[in-house]
Amino acid sequence: MARDPEAAFFKRLEGLQPCEVSELKPGTHIFAVYEKLKEIESTILAKRDALRQFEIEYRKALAHFQEVTNKYNQEKQSVSTFEK
C-alpha cells in the first residue's frame, strides 16, 4: 500500500501534549520564560482540532474530485469511440 503523503500533514499536531504543571520544591530556581506559553498552547490545540475537522472535509472533497475525474475520463473515452 502506498504511503499517503497528506496523512503526515494532518497528523503533525497529533503528538502535542498539553504543558505539565509541576509544583516547585523550596530552593533556588532559574527560570526561562518563553512568551505566553499557555496562550500559545491553547492556540496550537485549537489549530489541531480545526485541522482534524478540515481533514474530514478535505478527504470528502478529494474523493469527490477523484470520482468526477474518473467519470470524465470514462465519458471522454466513450465519446472517442463514437468518433472512430
Short mmCIF file of C-alpha atoms in Angstrom, two decimals:
data_model
loop_
_atom_site.label_atom_id
_atom_site.label_comp_id
_atom_site.label_asym_id
_atom_site.label_seq_id
_atom_site.Cartn_x
_atom_site.Cartn_y
_atom_site.Cartn_z
CA MET A 1 0.00 0.00 0.00
CA ALA A 2 1.40 3.40 -0.99
CA ARG A 3 2.03 5.86 1.81
CA ASP A 4 -0.47 8.70 1.98
CA PRO A 5 1.55 11.95 1.81
CA GLU A 6 -1.35 14.04 3.14
CA ALA A 7 -1.66 11.89 6.27
CA ALA A 8 1.66 13.20 7.58
CA PHE A 9 0.42 16.77 7.23
CA PHE A 10 -2.84 16.12 9.05
CA LYS A 11 -1.11 14.22 11.88
CA ARG A 12 1.65 16.80 12.58
CA LEU A 13 -0.06 18.19 15.68
CA GLU A 14 -1.42 14.88 16.98
CA GLY A 15 1.61 14.22 19.18
CA LEU A 16 1.25 17.50 21.04
CA GLN A 17 0.69 17.09 24.75
CA PRO A 18 -0.55 19.93 26.95
CA CYS A 19 2.00 21.54 29.27
CA GLU A 20 2.51 19.88 32.57
CA VAL A 21 2.22 21.98 35.71
CA SER A 22 4.67 20.99 38.42
CA GLU A 23 4.99 22.16 41.99
CA LEU A 24 8.38 23.59 42.91
CA LYS A 25 10.28 22.47 45.95
CA PRO A 26 11.89 25.10 48.19
CA GLY A 27 15.30 26.26 47.00
CA THR A 28 16.98 28.30 44.30
CA HIS A 29 15.50 28.04 40.81
CA ILE A 30 16.39 29.50 37.44
CA PHE A 31 13.50 30.26 35.12
CA ALA A 32 13.41 30.83 31.40
CA VAL A 33 10.09 32.24 30.26
CA TYR A 34 9.22 31.94 26.61
CA GLU A 35 6.42 34.38 25.86
CA LYS A 36 2.91 33.30 26.76
CA LEU A 37 3.14 29.52 26.89
CA LYS A 38 -0.46 28.86 27.92
CA GLU A 39 -1.80 31.14 25.18
CA ILE A 40 0.40 29.51 22.55
CA GLU A 41 -0.53 26.05 23.78
CA SER A 42 -4.22 26.94 23.58
CA THR A 43 -3.77 28.26 20.04
CA ILE A 44 -1.97 25.08 18.95
CA LEU A 45 -4.63 22.84 20.49
CA ALA A 46 -7.37 24.83 18.74
CA LYS A 47 -5.45 24.56 15.46
CA ARG A 48 -5.12 20.80 15.96
CA ASP A 49 -8.89 20.48 16.40
CA ALA A 50 -9.54 22.67 13.35
CA LEU A 51 -7.10 20.58 11.34
CA ARG A 52 -8.94 17.39 12.30
CA GLN A 53 -12.20 18.87 11.01
CA PHE A 54 -10.51 20.15 7.86
CA GLU A 55 -9.07 16.69 7.18
CA ILE A 56 -12.60 15.27 7.09
CA GLU A 57 -13.70 17.96 4.61
CA TYR A 58 -10.53 17.51 2.56
CA ARG A 59 -10.94 13.74 2.30
CA LYS A 60 -14.56 14.13 1.16
CA ALA A 61 -13.60 16.73 -1.45
CA LEU A 62 -10.69 14.60 -2.66
CA ALA A 63 -12.91 11.53 -3.00
CA HIS A 64 -15.49 13.58 -4.92
CA PHE A 65 -12.76 15.03 -7.17
CA GLN A 66 -11.43 11.56 -7.94
CA GLU A 67 -14.96 10.30 -8.65
CA VAL A 68 -15.67 13.19 -11.04
CA THR A 69 -12.28 12.82 -12.73
CA ASN A 70 -12.90 9.11 -13.29
CA LYS A 71 -16.34 9.83 -14.71
CA TYR A 72 -14.88 12.49 -17.01
CA ASN A 73 -12.28 10.04 -18.32
CA GLN A 74 -14.96 7.39 -18.90
CA GLU A 75 -17.17 9.86 -20.75
CA LYS A 76 -14.23 11.10 -22.80
CA GLN A 77 -13.35 7.53 -23.76
CA SER A 78 -16.99 6.79 -24.57
CA VAL A 79 -17.25 9.82 -26.86
CA SER A 80 -13.99 8.98 -28.59
CA THR A 81 -15.35 5.54 -29.50
CA PHE A 82 -18.24 7.23 -31.33
CA GLU A 83 -15.85 9.40 -33.31
CA LYS A 84 -13.96 6.43 -34.76
#
